[in-house]
Coordinates of C-alpha atoms in Angstrom, one line a residue:
Chain A
M15 CA -53.1 -134.2 48.1
I16 CA -52.5 -130.6 47.4
E17 CA -50.2 -131.9 44.5
Q18 CA -53.1 -133.9 43.4
Y19 CA -55.3 -130.9 43.3
I20 CA -52.9 -128.8 41.4
Q21 CA -52.4 -131.5 39.0
K22 CA -56.1 -131.8 38.3
K23 CA -56.8 -128.3 37.9
Q24 CA -53.7 -128.0 35.6
N25 CA -55.3 -130.5 33.5
Q26 CA -58.5 -129.1 33.5
I27 CA -57.1 -125.5 32.3
N28 CA -55.0 -127.1 29.7
D29 CA -57.9 -129.2 28.4
Q30 CA -60.0 -125.9 28.3
F31 CA -57.3 -123.9 26.4
E32 CA -56.9 -126.8 24.0
K33 CA -60.6 -126.6 23.5
E34 CA -60.8 -122.8 23.2
F35 CA -57.7 -122.2 20.9
S36 CA -57.2 -125.3 18.7
N37 CA -60.0 -124.5 16.5
L38 CA -59.8 -120.6 16.3
D39 CA -59.8 -119.7 12.7
L40 CA -56.6 -117.5 12.4
P41 CA -53.7 -116.9 9.9
S42 CA -51.6 -120.2 10.3
H43 CA -48.5 -118.7 11.7
L44 CA -50.3 -116.4 14.1
H45 CA -52.3 -119.4 15.3
E46 CA -49.2 -121.5 15.8
A47 CA -47.6 -118.7 17.9
L48 CA -50.8 -118.1 19.9
V49 CA -51.0 -122.0 20.9
Y50 CA -47.3 -122.1 21.4
S51 CA -47.5 -119.3 23.8
I52 CA -50.4 -120.8 26.0
Q53 CA -49.1 -124.3 26.1
A54 CA -45.6 -123.3 27.1
G55 CA -45.6 -125.1 30.3
G56 CA -46.9 -122.6 32.5
K57 CA -47.7 -123.9 36.3
R58 CA -51.1 -122.4 36.1
L59 CA -50.8 -120.9 39.8
R60 CA -53.1 -117.8 39.2
P61 CA -56.1 -119.6 37.7
I62 CA -55.7 -122.5 40.3
L63 CA -55.8 -120.0 43.1
M64 CA -58.9 -118.4 41.7
M65 CA -60.5 -121.7 41.4
A66 CA -59.4 -122.6 45.1
S67 CA -60.6 -119.3 46.2
F68 CA -64.0 -119.9 44.5
E69 CA -64.2 -123.3 46.1
A70 CA -64.2 -122.0 49.4
F71 CA -67.8 -121.0 48.7
S72 CA -69.2 -122.9 45.9
K73 CA -68.6 -126.2 44.1
D74 CA -70.0 -125.3 40.6
L75 CA -66.7 -124.6 38.9
N76 CA -68.3 -123.8 35.6
K77 CA -68.8 -120.3 36.7
V78 CA -65.2 -119.7 37.4
I79 CA -63.6 -121.5 34.4
H80 CA -63.7 -118.7 32.0
P81 CA -62.5 -115.9 34.3
A82 CA -59.5 -118.3 35.4
L83 CA -58.6 -118.8 31.8
A84 CA -58.8 -115.2 31.2
L85 CA -56.5 -114.3 34.0
E86 CA -54.1 -116.8 32.8
M87 CA -54.1 -115.2 29.2
I88 CA -53.2 -111.9 30.9
H89 CA -50.4 -113.3 32.7
T90 CA -49.2 -114.9 29.5
Y91 CA -49.5 -111.7 27.4
S92 CA -47.4 -109.8 30.4
L93 CA -44.7 -112.5 30.2
I94 CA -44.5 -112.3 26.3
H95 CA -44.3 -108.5 26.3
D96 CA -41.8 -108.6 29.4
D97 CA -39.5 -111.0 27.7
L98 CA -39.0 -108.6 24.5
P99 CA -35.6 -107.4 23.6
A100 CA -36.8 -103.9 24.7
M101 CA -37.9 -105.0 27.9
D102 CA -36.1 -107.7 29.9
D103 CA -34.7 -109.3 26.9
D104 CA -35.1 -113.2 27.9
D105 CA -34.6 -115.8 25.3
F106 CA -35.8 -118.4 27.4
R107 CA -38.9 -119.2 29.6
R108 CA -40.0 -122.2 31.5
G109 CA -36.9 -124.0 29.4
Q110 CA -38.4 -123.1 26.2
E111 CA -37.6 -120.3 23.7
T112 CA -39.8 -117.3 24.2
I113 CA -42.2 -116.2 21.5
H114 CA -40.0 -113.4 20.0
K115 CA -37.2 -116.0 19.8
K116 CA -39.0 -118.9 18.3
F117 CA -41.1 -116.7 16.0
D118 CA -40.3 -113.0 15.7
E119 CA -40.7 -109.6 17.7
A120 CA -43.8 -108.5 15.7
T121 CA -45.5 -112.0 16.3
A122 CA -44.9 -111.8 20.0
I123 CA -46.1 -108.2 20.3
L124 CA -49.3 -109.1 18.2
V125 CA -49.8 -112.4 20.2
G126 CA -49.5 -110.4 23.5
D127 CA -51.9 -107.8 22.4
G128 CA -54.3 -110.5 21.1
L129 CA -54.3 -112.4 24.2
L130 CA -55.0 -109.2 26.5
T131 CA -57.9 -108.4 24.1
Y132 CA -59.1 -111.8 24.1
S133 CA -59.2 -112.2 27.9
F134 CA -61.9 -109.5 28.2
Q135 CA -63.6 -110.8 25.1
F136 CA -63.7 -114.4 26.7
V137 CA -65.1 -113.0 30.0
V138 CA -67.8 -111.0 28.4
N139 CA -69.0 -113.7 26.1
S140 CA -69.0 -116.3 28.7
N141 CA -72.4 -118.1 29.0
A142 CA -71.8 -119.0 32.4
L143 CA -71.8 -115.6 34.1
E144 CA -74.4 -113.1 35.1
A145 CA -74.0 -109.5 33.8
E146 CA -73.0 -108.4 37.0
E147 CA -70.4 -110.9 37.4
K148 CA -69.0 -110.2 34.0
I149 CA -68.7 -106.5 35.0
Y150 CA -66.9 -107.4 38.4
T151 CA -64.5 -109.7 36.6
I152 CA -63.6 -107.4 34.1
Q153 CA -63.2 -104.5 36.4
Q154 CA -60.6 -106.6 38.6
L155 CA -58.9 -107.7 35.6
S156 CA -58.5 -104.4 33.9
Q157 CA -57.6 -102.8 37.2
S158 CA -55.0 -105.1 38.3
S159 CA -53.2 -105.5 35.1
G160 CA -53.8 -101.8 34.2
F161 CA -51.6 -98.7 34.4
K162 CA -52.0 -98.3 38.3
G163 CA -51.2 -102.2 38.5
M164 CA -48.9 -104.5 36.5
I165 CA -48.0 -101.8 33.9
S166 CA -46.7 -99.4 36.5
G167 CA -45.0 -102.3 38.3
Q168 CA -43.1 -103.2 35.0
F169 CA -42.4 -99.8 34.3
L170 CA -40.8 -99.2 37.7
D171 CA -38.9 -102.4 37.5
L172 CA -37.3 -101.4 34.2
Q173 CA -36.3 -98.1 35.5
A174 CA -34.9 -99.7 38.4
E175 CA -32.3 -101.6 36.5
N176 CA -28.7 -100.5 37.2
K177 CA -30.1 -98.4 40.0
E178 CA -29.9 -99.0 43.6
M179 CA -33.3 -99.4 45.3
N180 CA -34.2 -99.6 49.1
E181 CA -36.5 -102.1 50.7
Q182 CA -39.6 -100.0 50.6
E183 CA -39.1 -99.3 46.6
L184 CA -38.8 -103.0 46.0
H185 CA -41.7 -103.8 48.0
H186 CA -43.7 -101.4 46.0
I187 CA -42.7 -102.8 42.5
H188 CA -43.5 -106.3 44.0
L189 CA -46.9 -105.4 45.0
L190 CA -47.8 -103.8 41.6
K191 CA -46.0 -106.2 39.4
T192 CA -47.1 -109.6 40.6
G193 CA -49.2 -108.7 43.4
E194 CA -52.3 -107.0 41.9
L195 CA -52.9 -109.9 39.6
I196 CA -52.7 -112.4 42.4
R197 CA -55.0 -110.5 44.4
A198 CA -57.5 -110.2 41.7
S199 CA -57.5 -114.0 41.0
I200 CA -58.3 -114.4 44.7
K201 CA -60.9 -111.6 44.9
I202 CA -62.7 -112.8 41.6
G203 CA -62.9 -116.3 42.9
A204 CA -64.3 -115.4 46.3
Y205 CA -66.8 -113.0 44.7
L206 CA -68.1 -115.4 42.1
G207 CA -68.4 -118.0 44.7
G208 CA -70.6 -116.1 46.7
A209 CA -68.3 -114.7 49.5
A210 CA -69.4 -111.8 51.8
P211 CA -67.6 -108.4 51.5
P212 CA -65.8 -108.7 54.7
Q213 CA -64.7 -112.4 53.5
I214 CA -63.5 -110.7 50.0
E215 CA -61.5 -108.2 51.9
A216 CA -59.7 -110.6 54.1
L217 CA -59.0 -112.7 51.2
D218 CA -57.6 -109.8 49.4
E219 CA -55.1 -109.1 52.2
F220 CA -54.4 -112.7 52.1
G221 CA -53.7 -112.6 48.5
K222 CA -51.5 -109.5 49.1
Y223 CA -49.1 -111.5 51.4
L224 CA -49.4 -114.5 49.2
G225 CA -48.1 -112.3 46.1
L226 CA -45.2 -111.1 48.3
V227 CA -44.2 -114.4 49.3
F228 CA -44.6 -115.6 45.7
Q229 CA -42.1 -112.9 44.5
I230 CA -39.6 -113.2 47.3
Q231 CA -39.3 -116.8 46.7
D232 CA -38.9 -116.1 43.0
D233 CA -36.0 -114.0 44.1
I234 CA -34.4 -116.4 46.2
L235 CA -34.8 -119.0 43.7
D236 CA -33.1 -116.9 41.2
V237 CA -29.9 -116.8 43.2
S238 CA -30.1 -120.4 44.7
G239 CA -32.2 -122.2 42.2
E240 CA -30.8 -124.5 39.4
M241 CA -31.3 -123.6 35.7
E242 CA -33.0 -127.1 34.8
L243 CA -35.6 -126.3 37.7
I244 CA -36.6 -123.0 37.0
G245 CA -36.1 -122.8 33.2
K246 CA -34.1 -119.8 32.9
P247 CA -30.4 -119.1 33.6
V248 CA -29.7 -118.7 37.3
G249 CA -29.0 -115.3 38.2
S250 CA -30.6 -113.5 35.2
D251 CA -31.8 -110.9 37.4
E252 CA -28.5 -109.9 38.6
E253 CA -27.4 -110.0 34.9
N254 CA -30.1 -107.2 34.3
N255 CA -28.8 -105.5 37.5
K256 CA -32.2 -105.8 39.2
S257 CA -32.6 -105.4 42.9
T258 CA -34.0 -108.4 44.7
Y259 CA -34.6 -109.0 48.4
P260 CA -31.6 -111.4 48.8
E261 CA -29.3 -108.9 47.1
L262 CA -30.6 -106.0 49.2
L263 CA -30.8 -108.1 52.9
G264 CA -28.9 -111.1 52.2
L265 CA -30.4 -114.6 51.7
D266 CA -31.3 -115.5 55.3
Q267 CA -33.0 -112.1 56.0
A268 CA -35.1 -112.6 52.8
I269 CA -36.2 -116.0 53.7
S270 CA -37.0 -114.6 57.2
I271 CA -39.2 -111.8 55.6
K272 CA -40.8 -114.4 53.5
E273 CA -41.8 -116.5 56.4
E274 CA -43.2 -113.3 58.1
Y275 CA -45.4 -112.6 55.2
M276 CA -46.5 -116.3 55.2
E277 CA -47.7 -115.8 58.9
Y278 CA -49.5 -112.6 57.8
A279 CA -51.1 -114.5 55.2
K280 CA -52.4 -117.2 57.5
E281 CA -53.8 -114.6 59.8
K282 CA -55.9 -113.2 57.0
Y283 CA -57.0 -116.4 56.1
D284 CA -58.2 -117.2 59.6
E285 CA -60.0 -113.7 59.3
A286 CA -62.0 -114.9 56.2
N287 CA -63.5 -117.5 58.4
I288 CA -63.6 -120.2 55.7
D289 CA -62.5 -123.9 55.7
E290 CA -60.5 -124.3 52.5
P291 CA -57.1 -126.1 53.2
I292 CA -56.4 -126.0 49.7
L293 CA -55.7 -122.1 50.0
L294 CA -53.3 -122.7 52.7
G295 CA -51.8 -125.6 50.9
L296 CA -51.1 -123.2 47.9
L297 CA -49.6 -120.6 50.1
N298 CA -47.1 -123.3 51.4
I299 CA -46.4 -124.2 47.7
F300 CA -45.8 -120.7 46.8
G301 CA -43.5 -120.1 49.6
N302 CA -41.4 -123.3 49.4
R303 CA -41.5 -124.1 45.7
N304 CA -38.1 -124.9 44.1
A305 CA -39.4 -123.9 40.6
Chain B
M12 CA -71.4 -77.3 9.0
I13 CA -69.9 -80.5 9.0
E14 CA -66.6 -78.9 9.8
Q15 CA -68.0 -77.4 12.8
Y16 CA -69.4 -80.6 13.8
I17 CA -66.1 -82.2 13.5
Q18 CA -64.3 -79.3 15.3
K19 CA -66.9 -79.4 18.2
K20 CA -66.7 -82.9 18.9
Q21 CA -62.8 -82.9 18.7
N22 CA -62.8 -80.2 21.4
Q23 CA -65.2 -82.2 23.5
I24 CA -63.1 -85.5 23.0
N25 CA -59.8 -83.7 23.8
D26 CA -61.2 -82.0 26.8
Q27 CA -62.6 -85.4 28.2
F28 CA -59.2 -86.9 27.6
E29 CA -57.4 -84.0 29.2
K30 CA -59.7 -84.5 32.4
E31 CA -59.5 -88.3 32.5
F32 CA -55.7 -88.5 32.2
S33 CA -54.1 -85.1 33.5
N34 CA -54.8 -86.3 37.2
L35 CA -53.9 -90.0 36.8
D36 CA -51.3 -90.7 39.5
L37 CA -48.6 -92.7 37.6
P38 CA -44.8 -92.9 37.6
S39 CA -44.1 -89.5 36.1
H40 CA -42.5 -90.6 32.8
L41 CA -45.1 -93.2 32.1
H42 CA -47.7 -90.5 32.5
E43 CA -45.8 -88.1 30.5
A44 CA -45.8 -90.7 27.6
L45 CA -49.3 -91.7 27.8
V46 CA -50.4 -88.0 27.7
Y47 CA -48.2 -87.4 24.9
S48 CA -49.7 -90.4 23.1
I49 CA -53.2 -89.4 23.5
Q50 CA -52.7 -85.7 22.6
A51 CA -50.6 -86.3 19.6
G52 CA -52.9 -84.5 17.2
G53 CA -55.4 -87.5 16.2
K54 CA -58.4 -86.5 14.1
R55 CA -60.8 -88.4 16.5
L56 CA -62.6 -89.7 13.4
R57 CA -63.6 -93.0 15.0
P58 CA -65.1 -91.6 18.3
I59 CA -66.9 -88.7 16.2
L60 CA -68.4 -91.3 14.0
M61 CA -69.6 -93.4 17.1
M62 CA -71.1 -90.0 18.5
A63 CA -72.8 -89.3 15.0
S64 CA -74.1 -92.8 14.8
F65 CA -75.5 -92.4 18.3
E66 CA -77.1 -88.9 17.6
A67 CA -79.1 -90.5 14.8
F68 CA -81.0 -92.2 17.4
S69 CA -80.7 -90.2 20.7
K70 CA -79.4 -86.8 21.9
D71 CA -77.9 -87.5 25.3
L72 CA -74.3 -87.8 24.6
N73 CA -73.4 -88.6 28.1
K74 CA -73.9 -92.2 27.3
V75 CA -71.6 -92.5 24.2
I76 CA -68.8 -90.5 25.5
H77 CA -67.0 -93.2 27.6
P78 CA -67.4 -95.8 24.8
A79 CA -65.9 -93.1 22.3
L80 CA -63.0 -92.3 24.2
A81 CA -62.4 -96.2 24.9
L82 CA -62.4 -96.6 21.1
E83 CA -60.0 -94.0 20.5
M84 CA -57.6 -95.3 23.1
I85 CA -57.8 -98.7 21.2
H86 CA -56.9 -97.0 17.9
T87 CA -54.2 -95.2 19.7
Y88 CA -52.6 -98.4 21.1
S89 CA -52.7 -99.8 17.7
L90 CA -50.9 -97.0 16.2
I91 CA -48.3 -97.0 19.0
H92 CA -47.6 -100.7 18.5
D93 CA -47.9 -100.8 14.9
D94 CA -45.2 -98.0 14.5
L95 CA -42.4 -100.0 16.6
P96 CA -39.3 -100.9 15.0
A97 CA -40.3 -104.6 14.9
M98 CA -43.8 -103.8 13.0
D99 CA -44.0 -100.9 10.5
D100 CA -40.9 -99.1 12.0
D101 CA -42.2 -95.4 11.6
D102 CA -40.5 -92.7 13.4
F103 CA -43.2 -90.0 12.9
R104 CA -46.9 -89.9 13.0
R105 CA -49.1 -87.0 12.6
G106 CA -46.0 -85.0 12.0
Q107 CA -44.7 -85.6 15.4
E108 CA -42.1 -88.2 16.8
T109 CA -43.8 -91.6 17.7
I110 CA -43.7 -92.9 21.3
H111 CA -40.7 -95.2 20.9
K112 CA -38.5 -92.3 19.1
K113 CA -39.6 -89.7 21.7
F114 CA -39.4 -91.9 24.7
D115 CA -38.1 -95.5 24.2
E116 CA -39.4 -98.9 23.0
A117 CA -40.2 -100.2 26.5
T118 CA -42.4 -97.3 27.2
A119 CA -44.0 -97.5 23.9
I120 CA -45.1 -101.1 24.5
L121 CA -46.0 -100.4 28.0
V122 CA -48.1 -97.4 27.1
G123 CA -49.8 -99.3 24.2
D124 CA -50.6 -102.1 26.6
G125 CA -52.0 -99.9 29.4
L126 CA -54.3 -97.8 26.8
L127 CA -55.7 -101.1 25.6
T128 CA -56.3 -102.4 29.2
Y129 CA -57.6 -99.0 30.3
S130 CA -60.1 -98.9 27.4
F131 CA -62.0 -101.7 28.9
Q132 CA -61.6 -100.6 32.5
F133 CA -63.0 -97.2 31.2
V134 CA -66.2 -98.7 29.7
V135 CA -66.8 -101.1 32.7
N136 CA -66.4 -98.6 35.1
S137 CA -68.6 -95.9 33.4
N138 CA -71.5 -94.6 35.5
A139 CA -73.5 -93.5 32.4
L140 CA -74.0 -97.1 31.1
E141 CA -76.3 -99.9 32.1
A142 CA -75.0 -103.5 32.7
E143 CA -76.1 -104.6 29.2
E144 CA -74.7 -101.5 27.6
K145 CA -71.3 -102.0 29.1
I146 CA -71.5 -105.8 28.0
Y147 CA -72.4 -104.8 24.3
T148 CA -69.8 -102.2 24.3
I149 CA -67.0 -104.4 25.5
Q150 CA -68.1 -107.4 23.0
Q151 CA -68.1 -105.0 20.0
L152 CA -64.6 -103.5 21.2
S153 CA -62.8 -106.6 22.0
Q154 CA -64.1 -108.5 19.0
S155 CA -63.2 -105.8 16.3
S156 CA -59.7 -105.2 17.9
G157 CA -59.0 -108.8 18.7
F158 CA -57.3 -111.8 17.1
K159 CA -60.1 -112.4 14.4
G160 CA -60.1 -108.5 13.8
M161 CA -57.5 -106.0 14.0
I162 CA -54.7 -108.2 15.0
S163 CA -55.0 -110.6 12.2
G164 CA -55.2 -107.5 10.0
Q165 CA -51.9 -106.1 11.2
F166 CA -50.4 -109.7 11.1
L167 CA -51.3 -110.3 7.4
D168 CA -50.3 -106.9 6.6
L169 CA -46.8 -107.4 7.9
Q170 CA -46.7 -110.7 6.3
A171 CA -47.5 -109.1 3.0
E172 CA -44.7 -107.0 3.0
N173 CA -42.3 -107.4 0.0
K174 CA -44.8 -109.9 -1.4
E175 CA -47.4 -109.4 -4.4
M176 CA -50.7 -109.5 -3.0
N177 CA -53.9 -109.6 -5.5
E178 CA -56.9 -107.3 -5.0
Q179 CA -58.8 -109.7 -2.8
E180 CA -56.1 -110.2 -0.2
L181 CA -55.5 -106.5 -0.1
H182 CA -59.5 -106.1 0.4
H183 CA -59.4 -108.7 3.2
I184 CA -56.6 -106.8 5.2
H185 CA -58.4 -103.7 4.8
L186 CA -61.4 -105.0 6.1
L187 CA -59.6 -106.5 9.3
K188 CA -57.0 -103.9 9.9
T189 CA -59.0 -100.9 9.7
G190 CA -62.6 -101.9 8.8
E191 CA -63.4 -104.0 11.9
L192 CA -62.9 -101.0 14.5
I193 CA -64.8 -98.4 12.2
R194 CA -67.8 -100.8 12.1
A195 CA -67.7 -101.1 15.7
S196 CA -67.9 -97.5 16.3
I197 CA -70.8 -97.3 14.2
K198 CA -72.7 -100.3 15.8
I199 CA -71.9 -99.3 19.3
G200 CA -73.2 -95.9 18.8
A201 CA -76.3 -97.0 17.0
Y202 CA -77.0 -99.7 19.8
L203 CA -76.5 -97.1 22.7
G204 CA -78.6 -94.6 20.9
G205 CA -81.5 -97.2 20.7
A206 CA -81.5 -98.3 17.1
A207 CA -83.6 -101.3 16.2
P208 CA -81.5 -104.5 15.1
P209 CA -82.2 -104.0 11.4
Q210 CA -80.9 -100.5 11.6
I211 CA -77.8 -101.6 13.4
E212 CA -77.2 -104.1 10.6
A213 CA -77.7 -101.6 7.8
L214 CA -75.3 -99.2 9.6
D215 CA -72.8 -101.9 10.2
E216 CA -72.7 -102.3 6.3
F217 CA -72.5 -98.5 6.0
G218 CA -69.4 -98.9 8.3
K219 CA -67.9 -101.5 6.3
Y220 CA -67.9 -99.4 3.3
L221 CA -66.9 -96.4 4.8
G222 CA -63.9 -98.1 6.2
L223 CA -63.0 -99.4 2.8
V224 CA -63.2 -95.7 1.6
F225 CA -61.2 -94.6 4.4
Q226 CA -58.3 -97.0 3.8
I227 CA -58.2 -96.6 -0.1
Q228 CA -58.1 -92.9 0.4
D229 CA -55.4 -93.6 2.7
D230 CA -53.4 -95.3 0.0
I231 CA -54.2 -92.6 -2.4
L232 CA -52.9 -90.0 -0.1
D233 CA -49.8 -92.0 0.5
V234 CA -49.0 -91.8 -3.2
S235 CA -50.2 -88.4 -3.9
G236 CA -50.3 -86.3 -0.7
E237 CA -47.9 -83.9 0.6
M238 CA -45.8 -84.7 3.7
E239 CA -46.9 -81.6 5.7
L240 CA -50.5 -82.5 5.3
I241 CA -50.4 -86.1 6.2
G242 CA -47.7 -85.8 8.7
K243 CA -45.7 -88.9 7.5
P244 CA -43.3 -89.2 5.0
V245 CA -45.1 -89.6 1.5
G246 CA -44.7 -93.0 0.0
S247 CA -43.8 -94.6 3.2
D248 CA -45.9 -97.6 2.2
E249 CA -43.9 -97.9 -0.8
E250 CA -40.8 -98.0 1.2
N251 CA -42.1 -100.8 3.2
N252 CA -43.1 -102.5 -0.1
K253 CA -46.7 -102.6 0.8
S254 CA -49.4 -103.5 -1.6
T255 CA -51.8 -100.6 -2.2
Y256 CA -54.9 -100.0 -4.4
P257 CA -53.1 -97.3 -6.4
E258 CA -50.2 -99.5 -6.9
L259 CA -52.3 -102.8 -7.8
L260 CA -54.6 -100.9 -10.1
G261 CA -53.4 -97.5 -10.9
L262 CA -54.5 -94.2 -9.3
D263 CA -57.6 -93.8 -11.5
Q264 CA -59.0 -97.2 -11.1
A265 CA -58.3 -96.9 -7.1
I266 CA -60.2 -93.5 -7.1
S267 CA -63.0 -95.3 -9.1
I268 CA -63.4 -98.2 -6.7
K269 CA -63.4 -95.8 -3.8
E270 CA -66.2 -93.9 -5.4
E271 CA -68.0 -97.3 -6.0
Y272 CA -67.9 -98.0 -2.3
M273 CA -68.9 -94.5 -1.3
E274 CA -72.3 -95.3 -3.4
Y275 CA -72.7 -98.6 -1.6
A276 CA -72.2 -96.8 1.7
K277 CA -75.0 -94.2 0.6
E278 CA -77.3 -97.2 -0.1
K279 CA -76.7 -98.8 3.4
Y280 CA -77.5 -95.6 5.0
D281 CA -80.7 -95.1 3.1
E282 CA -81.6 -98.8 4.4
A283 CA -81.1 -97.7 7.8
N284 CA -84.0 -95.6 7.4
I285 CA -82.6 -92.4 9.5
D286 CA -82.1 -88.8 9.1
E287 CA -78.6 -88.1 10.3
P288 CA -76.8 -86.0 7.4
I289 CA -73.7 -85.7 9.7
L290 CA -73.1 -89.4 9.0
L291 CA -73.4 -88.8 5.2
G292 CA -71.0 -85.6 5.8
L293 CA -68.4 -87.8 7.3
L294 CA -68.5 -90.2 4.6
N295 CA -67.6 -87.6 2.3
I296 CA -64.8 -86.2 4.5
F297 CA -63.4 -89.6 4.7
G298 CA -63.5 -90.2 1.0
N299 CA -62.2 -86.8 -0.1
R300 CA -59.9 -85.7 2.9
N301 CA -56.4 -84.7 2.0
A302 CA -54.8 -85.5 5.2

């Protein structure tokens, strides 16, 4: 059931992207790179999370689709820039060549810049949102992906290469680099759906633990996964000398921390006082995925 | 008088930037690079233009200062990314080392990304703007700096290296690469000041010609200026084999086109039916500056 839900939402998101981007009148190579970047097989977990959080409170998905796509654009831009030679220097992503490899570095920088800018343009021009909804969405998106969120996370992550980190530092980077944007997806979904402030707060905490679960599982997959499943060379973090939970604490301990966080997330879900099994299903998927 | 106006506004903008950025709690190297980038001696022409356009209709500058700073952040981000080795590969800007040279490429990419994101965050969190004013400002900023504006301009500009361009193509790149953001400054200023739609329209056209004047003068300076005045090696466009008006049409013809556009701009100013000599003063400064 959860797999069907994900599949259905993925199709919906991909169709909407197709609709939004296929007719954009841009210089042809730029357009080609943009379409390639956005269709490069992402799992769409963040927008799906936003939609599931929204559906805990309301069923008119029309309101959440633009913010969900905007969030995925921000996620996509961050991957494009993180993969650049000056950053993590990855040639493959999801089993496909990264933009700077398939096209060139300048195009990758510009497509990333353009996606980030377009995400805000997309929300602000949405005809399904009230003024205050646009404002809340842009506040959450810009804060979570900004200097004090994702940008600091990526900066600290780069600085930490070839350096010993302790568990606390690693935790901090995880919260910033992937956690903030995941929290924003959940909060925006809940707010747009009409959640009460204490519910948004509880779901924000749910999102925090879910983000940690996601990242630890990413690290676990990096040491134990198979190339064809995760679409990038296994052990690429180790190659970059990045600290990970399995490396710091051993694989068993990493798994046990992940499970602890999954428990915390469930408690926060209960606090939110909602009945949306999809959210719990997504938590399980995040924590147990093999790709 | 116009010089005093510019000086006063520059101080105001720099003070405000100092206030906004000095206490931002960020990883220290990231913070240092951010502060360096924003204090690197810009002339602040775009925010000043926004403020002057605003002052043609209203005197309470409180309303325009956040959008003006946001616009300068976008301009600054675009310079940081344009200077990267994969783009224009410039080691100096305004007589100082560019960010990737002074720090490193990864930091330059992240500071640029962060400034772009922060510009929207800054507007959306401004306590001086009504909801509709935030929305208009973000619409204009994201559109002018987005895929169909500045991004396409920079993309086409890079593609045009080592290629013969005709006057029409060059004109098109100018309109996108620098023109759109300059038009946005003028439009946002006028809107926030309370201009009527036909006035905004006339000033938008004023901004279009002013942007062209600015860019042609930039090209003229690039062939005829002195390094210490413009802060980058003279003839650096030629080194990159970029087409310019002086190169395409000769210096005299380029000057005469610039003067023609200055006339058009004055006509549009008259159409706007306002009395703001500062705007005309800025046009003259843009067209006759030697740096």
